[in-house]
Amino acid sequence: LVADGHVLDIIRRVAVFGMTLVPLDIREESTRHTLALDAITRHLGIGSYKEWDEAARLSWLQSEINSRRPLFRIRDIEANTLGLNPDDRKTLMVFKVASELEPESLGAYVISQANTSSDVLAVMLLQKQFGMTSENGKLMRVVPLFETLNDLMNSPEQLAALFSVNSYIGSINGKQEVMVGYSDSAKDAGRLAACWAQYTAQEAMAKVADKYGVELTFFHGKGGTVGRGGNPALYRAILSHPPNTINGRFRVTEQGEMIRQNFGSLEIAERSLDIYTAALLRESFVKRVEPKQEWRDEMQRVSDASCAAYRETVNEDPRFVPYFRQATPELELGSLNIGSRPAKRNPKGGVESLRAIPWTFAWAQTRMHLSAWLGVGAGLSSGVSYHFFGAFFCVDSNTIHSFITSGPFVYLSRARRTREFYAKCMKNGHGSAKSFL
């Protein structure tokens, strides 16, 4: 009974799914790879990788990827005979551990803060150094994450440069994955400007991939809240992606409270998957309405006005940082052991180095949800023409339609008494509280 029951079920499950339950992605910042390679090039006496320009980096990376000679011996990294600092050694040891796992255990290697094609080739080189190749099936797909306004705007150019590298294009089997950052782009430029940049960047990257014959898959790094790219209307959110960018496949992050909300029970999980499937089928078989050039020009103008107003407050107003730090629990959130990463990318940095999650959570605690609406009013009040409403009513295929229908909801739902309470708790009266209420 046991052999024909439980044991047989286990054998069948292992045969179908393997010993790996779920493949895991690895995520690391591009600067960590830059510093690790810089330490290696300095040790080899060939200069400072960190100081090289992009052309020099690409030339050296391509040469080393094509070379059969290793840059270093793995045992030298283990014993640290190279004299690496702890951070650089840790970066390299991640590749060593990954190389020892079964191919089914790992999925993508995501590079956050990616802004050049050399960031991708750097990871390819480090994988090669630790024996992770396509021949043994351990080569992880390398996924650049474009998450600031400038990175999104430059992403098509960087993708074209990457696809021009023969050694790289020959190793990806005609497939490339790109992650689009929603939280950090909204923190950098305001949500309206970020939405439009995400829309146009995906369109342009899809055209680049089509030119080089590469099957492009977008990985959408969204959070649950509106300020982090989330949208409670899942079906409309999927259809808000630009036409010809999904093509029956995409990845999206489900994290935090959204896992329980969308997959907390069997019935809810089935319903969520039904919605995903229905939206993908409609996107695949129904012709989408694409924005006209006049609509695009108007959206760009409104986006620029919104971004300027947002940055004027967040980056240029000297009262903002004191207000933010005194009227929100930002510093307290940073000391809580509830996240997988430090609250700041640079411990000594200011608001610009603060990660998007504590930034959004801090405003959520005060019920202001500032990251979801700041700058939107300035953009919409800059004298929108009927071309803007053409984009707005572009069926349900335009990202801005999805954005506009969720933004005012967040703004109007702010709990005034709660945010006034936080403002009154400020230690010093900087006079900035009223301007944000």
Short mmCIF file of C-alpha atoms in Angstrom, two decimals:
data_model
loop_
_atom_site.label_atom_id
_atom_site.label_comp_id
_atom_site.label_asym_id
_atom_site.label_seq_id
_atom_site.Cartn_x
_atom_site.Cartn_y
_atom_site.Cartn_z
CA LEU A 1 0.00 0.00 0.00
CA VAL A 2 2.79 2.41 0.92
CA ALA A 3 4.92 1.49 -2.12
CA ASP A 4 1.98 1.78 -4.52
CA GLY A 5 0.69 4.93 -2.82
CA HIS A 6 2.91 7.58 -1.23
CA VAL A 7 6.21 6.29 -2.63
CA LEU A 8 4.86 6.01 -6.15
CA ASP A 9 3.47 9.55 -5.90
CA ILE A 10 6.89 10.85 -4.81
CA ILE A 11 8.62 9.03 -7.68
CA ARG A 12 6.19 10.53 -10.17
CA ARG A 13 6.60 14.03 -8.74
CA VAL A 14 10.40 13.80 -8.91
CA ALA A 15 10.21 12.47 -12.47
CA VAL A 16 8.00 15.39 -13.53
CA PHE A 17 9.37 18.30 -11.47
CA GLY A 18 12.87 17.12 -10.52
CA MET A 19 14.52 17.67 -7.14
CA THR A 20 14.35 21.47 -7.55
CA LEU A 21 11.07 22.98 -6.41
CA VAL A 22 11.50 26.46 -7.91
CA PRO A 23 14.49 27.94 -9.77
CA LEU A 24 15.84 31.05 -8.07
CA ASP A 25 17.09 34.24 -9.66
CA ILE A 26 20.25 35.99 -8.49
CA ARG A 27 20.23 39.77 -8.29
CA GLU A 28 23.25 42.02 -7.80
CA GLU A 29 24.12 45.64 -8.56
CA SER A 30 26.32 46.46 -11.53
CA THR A 31 28.74 48.44 -9.38
CA ARG A 32 29.62 45.29 -7.41
CA HIS A 33 30.76 43.56 -10.60
CA THR A 34 32.66 46.67 -11.67
CA LEU A 35 34.54 46.83 -8.39
CA ALA A 36 35.32 43.10 -8.44
CA LEU A 37 36.73 43.28 -11.97
CA ASP A 38 38.60 46.44 -11.04
CA ALA A 39 40.33 44.58 -8.21
CA ILE A 40 41.28 41.78 -10.63
CA THR A 41 42.67 44.07 -13.35
CA ARG A 42 44.68 45.99 -10.76
CA HIS A 43 46.09 42.73 -9.42
CA LEU A 44 47.04 41.68 -12.97
CA GLY A 45 48.72 45.04 -13.51
CA ILE A 46 46.73 45.97 -16.61
CA GLY A 47 45.06 49.07 -15.20
CA SER A 48 41.84 50.04 -13.47
CA TYR A 49 38.69 48.57 -15.00
CA LYS A 50 36.65 51.11 -13.07
CA GLU A 51 38.49 54.00 -14.75
CA TRP A 52 38.17 52.67 -18.31
CA ASP A 53 35.57 54.16 -20.63
CA GLU A 54 32.83 52.04 -22.14
CA ALA A 55 34.72 51.31 -25.36
CA ALA A 56 37.77 50.08 -23.46
CA ARG A 57 35.64 47.91 -21.20
CA LEU A 58 33.81 46.32 -24.13
CA SER A 59 37.05 45.62 -25.95
CA TRP A 60 38.68 43.95 -22.94
CA LEU A 61 35.57 41.98 -21.96
CA GLN A 62 35.13 40.60 -25.47
CA SER A 63 38.78 39.63 -25.61
CA GLU A 64 38.61 37.78 -22.28
CA ILE A 65 35.32 36.05 -23.10
CA ASN A 66 36.85 34.69 -26.31
CA SER A 67 40.11 33.72 -24.60
CA ARG A 68 40.72 30.22 -23.26
CA ARG A 69 43.00 31.56 -20.57
CA PRO A 70 41.32 32.13 -17.18
CA LEU A 71 41.74 35.47 -15.44
CA PHE A 72 42.48 33.85 -12.09
CA ARG A 73 42.52 30.52 -10.31
CA ILE A 74 39.38 29.76 -8.32
CA ARG A 75 41.41 28.49 -5.38
CA ASP A 76 43.06 31.92 -5.18
CA ILE A 77 39.62 33.44 -4.64
CA GLU A 78 38.76 30.85 -2.00
CA ALA A 79 42.02 31.40 -0.10
CA ASN A 80 41.96 35.11 -1.00
CA THR A 81 45.61 35.10 -2.04
CA LEU A 82 44.73 38.03 -4.33
CA GLY A 83 44.12 40.25 -1.31
CA LEU A 84 40.54 41.15 -2.26
CA ASN A 85 38.42 43.16 0.13
CA PRO A 86 35.45 41.29 1.68
CA ASP A 87 32.84 42.83 -0.66
CA ASP A 88 34.74 41.98 -3.86
CA ARG A 89 35.47 38.46 -2.67
CA LYS A 90 31.82 37.97 -1.73
CA THR A 91 30.75 39.04 -5.23
CA LEU A 92 33.03 36.44 -6.81
CA MET A 93 32.11 33.71 -4.33
CA VAL A 94 28.47 34.03 -5.39
CA PHE A 95 29.50 32.79 -8.82
CA LYS A 96 31.46 29.93 -7.27
CA VAL A 97 28.44 28.76 -5.26
CA ALA A 98 26.17 29.12 -8.30
CA SER A 99 28.56 27.04 -10.42
CA GLU A 100 28.28 24.16 -7.94
CA LEU A 101 24.47 23.96 -8.12
CA GLU A 102 22.43 21.94 -10.56
CA PRO A 103 21.32 23.83 -13.70
CA GLU A 104 17.65 23.53 -12.67
CA SER A 105 18.31 25.39 -9.41
CA LEU A 106 18.94 28.82 -10.92
CA GLY A 107 17.13 30.97 -13.46
CA ALA A 108 18.21 34.52 -14.32
CA TYR A 109 21.07 36.69 -13.13
CA VAL A 110 19.48 40.14 -12.78
CA ILE A 111 21.78 43.17 -12.86
CA SER A 112 20.22 46.06 -10.99
CA GLN A 113 21.29 49.62 -11.80
CA ALA A 114 22.38 48.40 -15.24
CA ASN A 115 23.13 51.28 -17.59
CA THR A 116 25.65 49.97 -20.15
CA SER A 117 26.12 46.88 -22.29
CA SER A 118 29.42 46.21 -20.50
CA ASP A 119 27.43 45.52 -17.33
CA VAL A 120 25.95 42.45 -19.05
CA LEU A 121 29.24 41.27 -20.56
CA ALA A 122 30.91 41.57 -17.14
CA VAL A 123 28.54 38.96 -15.73
CA MET A 124 29.05 36.75 -18.78
CA LEU A 125 32.81 36.88 -18.22
CA LEU A 126 32.52 36.04 -14.52
CA GLN A 127 30.27 33.08 -15.32
CA LYS A 128 32.88 31.85 -17.81
CA GLN A 129 35.63 32.13 -15.21
CA PHE A 130 33.74 29.79 -12.89
CA GLY A 131 32.89 27.24 -15.56
CA MET A 132 29.26 28.23 -16.12
CA THR A 133 28.80 27.61 -19.83
CA SER A 134 26.03 26.74 -22.26
CA GLU A 135 27.75 23.40 -22.90
CA ASN A 136 27.22 22.18 -19.32
CA GLY A 137 23.84 23.88 -19.03
CA LYS A 138 24.89 26.12 -16.14
CA LEU A 139 25.06 29.40 -18.05
CA MET A 140 22.46 31.67 -16.45
CA ARG A 141 20.60 34.09 -18.67
CA VAL A 142 21.81 37.61 -17.88
CA VAL A 143 19.02 40.15 -17.39
CA PRO A 144 19.81 43.89 -17.27
CA LEU A 145 17.46 45.88 -15.06
CA PHE A 146 16.84 49.42 -16.33
CA GLU A 147 15.33 51.34 -13.44
CA THR A 148 16.06 55.07 -13.65
CA LEU A 149 14.72 57.56 -16.17
CA ASN A 150 18.07 57.90 -17.94
CA ASP A 151 18.63 54.14 -17.96
CA LEU A 152 15.22 53.59 -19.55
CA MET A 153 15.83 56.28 -22.16
CA ASN A 154 19.24 54.81 -23.04
CA SER A 155 18.16 51.15 -22.90
CA PRO A 156 17.49 50.72 -26.67
CA GLU A 157 20.99 52.00 -27.50
CA GLN A 158 22.61 49.72 -24.92
CA LEU A 159 20.62 46.72 -26.15
CA ALA A 160 21.74 47.40 -29.73
CA ALA A 161 25.37 47.59 -28.59
CA LEU A 162 24.97 44.31 -26.73
CA PHE A 163 23.44 42.52 -29.72
CA SER A 164 26.36 43.74 -31.87
CA VAL A 165 28.77 41.57 -29.85
CA ASN A 166 29.14 38.31 -31.75
CA SER A 167 30.30 36.28 -28.75
CA TYR A 168 27.26 37.38 -26.79
CA ILE A 169 24.64 36.95 -29.48
CA GLY A 170 26.00 33.47 -30.16
CA SER A 171 25.53 32.38 -26.54
CA ILE A 172 21.91 33.40 -25.93
CA ASN A 173 20.21 31.16 -28.53
CA GLY A 174 18.28 34.09 -29.93
CA LYS A 175 16.58 34.94 -26.62
CA GLN A 176 17.01 37.91 -24.31
CA GLU A 177 15.24 38.98 -21.13
CA VAL A 178 15.12 42.59 -19.94
CA MET A 179 13.77 43.75 -16.59
CA VAL A 180 11.94 47.07 -16.38
CA GLY A 181 12.07 48.82 -13.02
CA TYR A 182 8.87 50.53 -11.90
CA SER A 183 9.64 51.51 -8.30
CA ASP A 184 13.00 53.19 -8.80
CA SER A 185 12.01 54.98 -12.00
CA ALA A 186 8.99 56.45 -10.19
CA LYS A 187 11.22 57.49 -7.28
CA ASP A 188 13.67 59.05 -9.72
CA ALA A 189 11.30 61.01 -11.95
CA GLY A 190 7.78 60.78 -10.54
CA ARG A 191 5.24 58.19 -11.57
CA LEU A 192 3.75 59.93 -14.60
CA ALA A 193 7.13 60.53 -16.23
CA ALA A 194 8.24 57.01 -15.28
CA CYS A 195 5.12 55.47 -16.85
CA TRP A 196 5.72 57.17 -20.16
CA ALA A 197 9.43 56.33 -20.14
CA GLN A 198 8.63 52.67 -19.46
CA TYR A 199 6.14 52.66 -22.32
CA THR A 200 8.44 54.24 -24.93
CA ALA A 201 11.53 52.29 -23.78
CA GLN A 202 9.75 48.95 -24.17
CA GLU A 203 8.55 49.92 -27.64
CA ALA A 204 12.06 50.91 -28.71
CA MET A 205 13.75 47.85 -27.19
CA ALA A 206 11.24 45.56 -28.92
CA LYS A 207 12.16 47.14 -32.27
CA VAL A 208 15.88 46.67 -31.57
CA ALA A 209 15.36 43.01 -30.70
CA ASP A 210 13.28 42.49 -33.84
CA LYS A 211 16.04 44.07 -35.94
CA TYR A 212 18.62 41.61 -34.60
CA GLY A 213 16.25 38.61 -34.70
CA VAL A 214 16.16 38.19 -30.93
CA GLU A 215 13.11 36.98 -29.02
CA LEU A 216 12.70 39.57 -26.26
CA THR A 217 10.91 38.88 -22.97
CA PHE A 218 10.15 41.71 -20.57
CA PHE A 219 10.37 41.14 -16.84
CA HIS A 220 8.22 43.72 -15.07
CA GLY A 221 9.57 44.61 -11.63
CA LYS A 222 6.39 45.93 -10.06
CA GLY A 223 5.39 46.23 -6.43
CA GLY A 224 1.92 46.00 -4.98
CA THR A 225 1.29 49.70 -4.37
CA VAL A 226 0.44 52.23 -7.08
CA GLY A 227 3.62 54.15 -6.23
CA ARG A 228 5.65 51.05 -7.10
CA GLY A 229 3.94 50.36 -10.42
CA GLY A 230 1.14 48.22 -9.04
CA ASN A 231 -2.41 48.30 -10.32
CA PRO A 232 -5.37 46.66 -8.57
CA ALA A 233 -7.00 46.04 -11.96
CA LEU A 234 -4.79 43.14 -13.06
CA TYR A 235 -6.49 42.55 -16.42
CA ARG A 236 -6.21 46.20 -17.46
CA ALA A 237 -2.66 46.40 -16.12
CA ILE A 238 -1.53 43.64 -18.49
CA LEU A 239 -3.26 45.27 -21.44
CA SER A 240 -1.60 48.59 -20.58
CA HIS A 241 1.75 47.26 -21.81
CA PRO A 242 2.76 48.65 -25.22
CA PRO A 243 1.58 46.72 -28.28
CA ASN A 244 3.98 44.08 -29.64
CA THR A 245 5.96 43.81 -26.41
CA ILE A 246 4.28 40.79 -24.78
CA ASN A 247 3.77 38.36 -27.67
CA GLY A 248 2.40 35.63 -25.42
CA ARG A 249 5.10 35.83 -22.74
CA PHE A 250 6.28 38.12 -19.95
CA ARG A 251 7.48 37.88 -16.37
CA VAL A 252 6.27 39.93 -13.44
CA THR A 253 7.20 40.10 -9.77
CA GLU A 254 4.63 39.08 -7.19
CA GLN A 255 5.93 40.11 -3.80
CA GLY A 256 4.95 40.91 -0.26
CA GLU A 257 1.26 41.29 0.41
CA MET A 258 0.42 40.70 -3.27
CA ILE A 259 1.37 37.02 -3.01
CA ARG A 260 -1.30 36.47 -0.40
CA GLN A 261 -3.80 38.73 -2.16
CA ASN A 262 -3.49 37.05 -5.57
CA PHE A 263 -2.46 33.51 -4.58
CA GLY A 264 -3.43 33.16 -0.92
CA SER A 265 -5.93 30.36 -1.54
CA LEU A 266 -6.52 27.81 -4.26
CA GLU A 267 -9.65 29.56 -5.53
CA ILE A 268 -8.01 33.01 -5.61
CA ALA A 269 -4.88 31.60 -7.28
CA GLU A 270 -6.97 29.97 -10.01
CA ARG A 271 -8.86 33.22 -10.54
CA SER A 272 -5.61 35.21 -10.79
CA LEU A 273 -4.20 32.78 -13.34
CA ASP A 274 -7.47 32.96 -15.28
CA ILE A 275 -7.11 36.74 -15.46
CA TYR A 276 -3.49 36.46 -16.63
CA THR A 277 -4.50 33.96 -19.31
CA ALA A 278 -7.48 35.99 -20.51
CA ALA A 279 -5.41 39.16 -20.78
CA LEU A 280 -2.62 37.39 -22.66
CA LEU A 281 -5.10 35.86 -25.09
CA ARG A 282 -6.75 39.20 -25.77
CA GLU A 283 -3.37 40.87 -26.21
CA SER A 284 -2.36 38.16 -28.68
CA PHE A 285 -5.50 38.04 -30.83
CA VAL A 286 -7.01 41.53 -30.66
CA LYS A 287 -5.36 44.32 -32.61
CA ARG A 288 -4.19 47.04 -30.28
CA VAL A 289 -4.65 50.75 -30.91
CA GLU A 290 -1.27 52.47 -31.06
CA PRO A 291 -0.86 56.13 -30.04
CA LYS A 292 -0.54 58.60 -32.89
CA GLN A 293 2.55 60.80 -33.12
CA GLU A 294 0.55 63.84 -31.99
CA TRP A 295 -0.49 61.94 -28.87
CA ARG A 296 3.10 60.89 -28.22
CA ASP A 297 4.37 64.45 -28.51
CA GLU A 298 1.73 65.66 -26.05
CA MET A 299 2.47 62.85 -23.60
CA GLN A 300 6.18 63.68 -23.75
CA ARG A 301 5.49 67.34 -23.01
CA VAL A 302 3.20 66.50 -20.08
CA SER A 303 5.73 63.96 -18.84
CA ASP A 304 8.56 66.50 -18.95
CA ALA A 305 6.48 69.03 -17.00
CA SER A 306 5.57 66.42 -14.41
CA CYS A 307 9.18 65.26 -14.01
CA ALA A 308 10.45 68.83 -13.61
CA ALA A 309 7.90 69.57 -10.88
CA TYR A 310 8.64 66.31 -9.07
CA ARG A 311 12.40 66.83 -9.08
CA GLU A 312 12.04 70.47 -8.08
CA THR A 313 10.39 69.31 -4.86
CA VAL A 314 12.38 66.16 -4.11
CA ASN A 315 15.85 67.16 -5.32
CA GLU A 316 15.96 70.95 -5.16
CA ASP A 317 13.73 72.11 -2.29
CA PRO A 318 15.99 72.33 0.80
CA ARG A 319 12.97 71.81 3.07
CA PHE A 320 12.07 68.43 1.60
CA VAL A 321 14.66 66.13 3.16
CA PRO A 322 14.19 67.48 6.73
CA TYR A 323 10.43 67.16 6.29
CA PHE A 324 10.69 63.63 4.91
CA ARG A 325 12.97 62.45 7.71
CA GLN A 326 10.91 64.03 10.48
CA ALA A 327 7.37 63.46 9.24
CA THR A 328 7.85 59.84 8.16
CA PRO A 329 9.32 56.77 9.90
CA GLU A 330 12.02 56.43 7.21
CA LEU A 331 14.90 56.07 9.67
CA GLU A 332 12.98 53.57 11.79
CA LEU A 333 12.07 51.48 8.74
CA GLY A 334 15.76 51.25 7.90
CA SER A 335 16.53 49.64 11.25
CA LEU A 336 13.84 46.94 10.98
CA ASN A 337 14.98 43.47 9.99
CA ILE A 338 12.16 42.87 7.53
CA GLY A 339 13.82 43.20 4.13
CA SER A 340 16.17 41.11 2.04
CA ARG A 341 18.40 44.11 1.28
CA PRO A 342 19.69 47.19 3.15
CA ALA A 343 17.40 50.22 3.08
CA LYS A 344 20.10 52.22 1.25
CA ARG A 345 22.42 51.31 -1.56
CA ASN A 346 25.02 53.61 -0.03
CA PRO A 347 24.86 53.80 3.79
CA LYS A 348 26.35 57.31 3.70
CA GLY A 349 24.07 58.54 0.92
CA GLY A 350 20.96 60.67 1.17
CA VAL A 351 17.45 60.25 -0.19
CA GLU A 352 18.87 59.52 -3.67
CA SER A 353 20.48 56.30 -2.38
CA LEU A 354 17.36 55.16 -0.51
CA ARG A 355 15.77 52.10 -2.05
CA ALA A 356 12.30 52.44 -3.50
CA ILE A 357 10.63 50.09 -1.02
CA PRO A 358 11.40 52.04 2.20
CA TRP A 359 10.74 55.25 0.25
CA THR A 360 7.24 54.07 -0.65
CA PHE A 361 6.55 52.45 2.72
CA ALA A 362 7.56 55.61 4.58
CA TRP A 363 4.98 57.67 2.69
CA ALA A 364 2.40 54.90 3.08
CA GLN A 365 2.78 55.02 6.86
CA THR A 366 1.87 58.70 6.87
CA ARG A 367 -1.04 57.98 4.46
CA MET A 368 0.33 60.62 2.07
CA HIS A 369 1.37 58.15 -0.68
CA LEU A 370 3.39 61.02 -2.10
CA SER A 371 5.34 58.83 -4.51
CA ALA A 372 2.11 57.94 -6.33
CA TRP A 373 0.94 61.46 -7.17
CA LEU A 374 3.65 64.12 -6.74
CA GLY A 375 4.21 65.90 -10.06
CA VAL A 376 1.06 64.53 -11.66
CA GLY A 377 -0.94 67.70 -11.05
CA ALA A 378 1.79 69.88 -12.53
CA GLY A 379 1.86 67.75 -15.65
CA LEU A 380 -1.89 67.71 -16.14
CA SER A 381 -2.24 71.42 -15.41
CA SER A 382 0.46 72.40 -17.91
CA GLY A 383 -2.15 72.97 -20.57
CA VAL A 384 -3.04 69.55 -21.97
CA SER A 385 -4.54 69.49 -25.43
CA TYR A 386 -7.04 67.12 -26.99
CA HIS A 387 -4.08 65.02 -28.14
CA PHE A 388 -3.50 64.03 -24.52
CA PHE A 389 -7.07 62.79 -24.24
CA GLY A 390 -6.54 60.88 -27.47
CA ALA A 391 -3.81 58.97 -25.66
CA PHE A 392 -5.97 58.66 -22.56
CA PHE A 393 -8.87 57.13 -24.45
CA CYS A 394 -6.63 54.90 -26.59
CA VAL A 395 -8.97 51.94 -25.81
CA ASP A 396 -7.25 50.23 -22.87
CA SER A 397 -3.87 49.73 -24.49
CA ASN A 398 -2.12 52.81 -23.13
CA THR A 399 -0.12 52.76 -19.93
CA ILE A 400 -1.31 56.26 -19.11
CA HIS A 401 -4.94 55.12 -19.13
CA SER A 402 -4.06 52.55 -16.49
CA PHE A 403 -2.08 55.14 -14.56
CA ILE A 404 -4.70 57.89 -14.61
CA THR A 405 -7.45 55.57 -13.39
CA SER A 406 -5.41 54.57 -10.32
CA GLY A 407 -3.56 57.81 -9.47
CA PRO A 408 -6.55 59.96 -8.43
CA PHE A 409 -7.90 57.05 -6.36
CA VAL A 410 -4.72 57.04 -4.30
CA TYR A 411 -4.70 60.83 -3.98
CA LEU A 412 -8.31 61.05 -2.86
CA SER A 413 -7.96 58.14 -0.43
CA ARG A 414 -5.22 59.81 1.61
CA ALA A 415 -6.26 59.92 5.27
CA ARG A 416 -6.00 63.61 6.11
CA ARG A 417 -6.11 63.20 9.88
CA THR A 418 -3.29 60.64 9.84
CA ARG A 419 -0.95 62.70 7.68
CA GLU A 420 -1.70 65.83 9.73
CA PHE A 421 -0.78 63.89 12.85
CA TYR A 422 2.61 62.96 11.39
CA ALA A 423 3.17 66.56 10.31
CA LYS A 424 2.45 67.82 13.84
CA CYS A 425 4.97 65.36 15.24
CA MET A 426 7.80 67.17 13.49
CA LYS A 427 10.46 68.29 15.92
CA ASN A 428 11.28 71.55 14.12
CA GLY A 429 8.89 73.67 12.12
CA HIS A 430 10.52 73.84 8.71
CA GLY A 431 7.37 75.30 7.24
CA SER A 432 7.13 72.62 4.59
CA ALA A 433 4.34 70.55 6.07
CA LYS A 434 1.44 72.54 4.65
CA SER A 435 2.82 72.42 1.13
CA PHE A 436 2.58 68.63 1.13
CA LEU A 437 -0.83 68.20 2.76
#
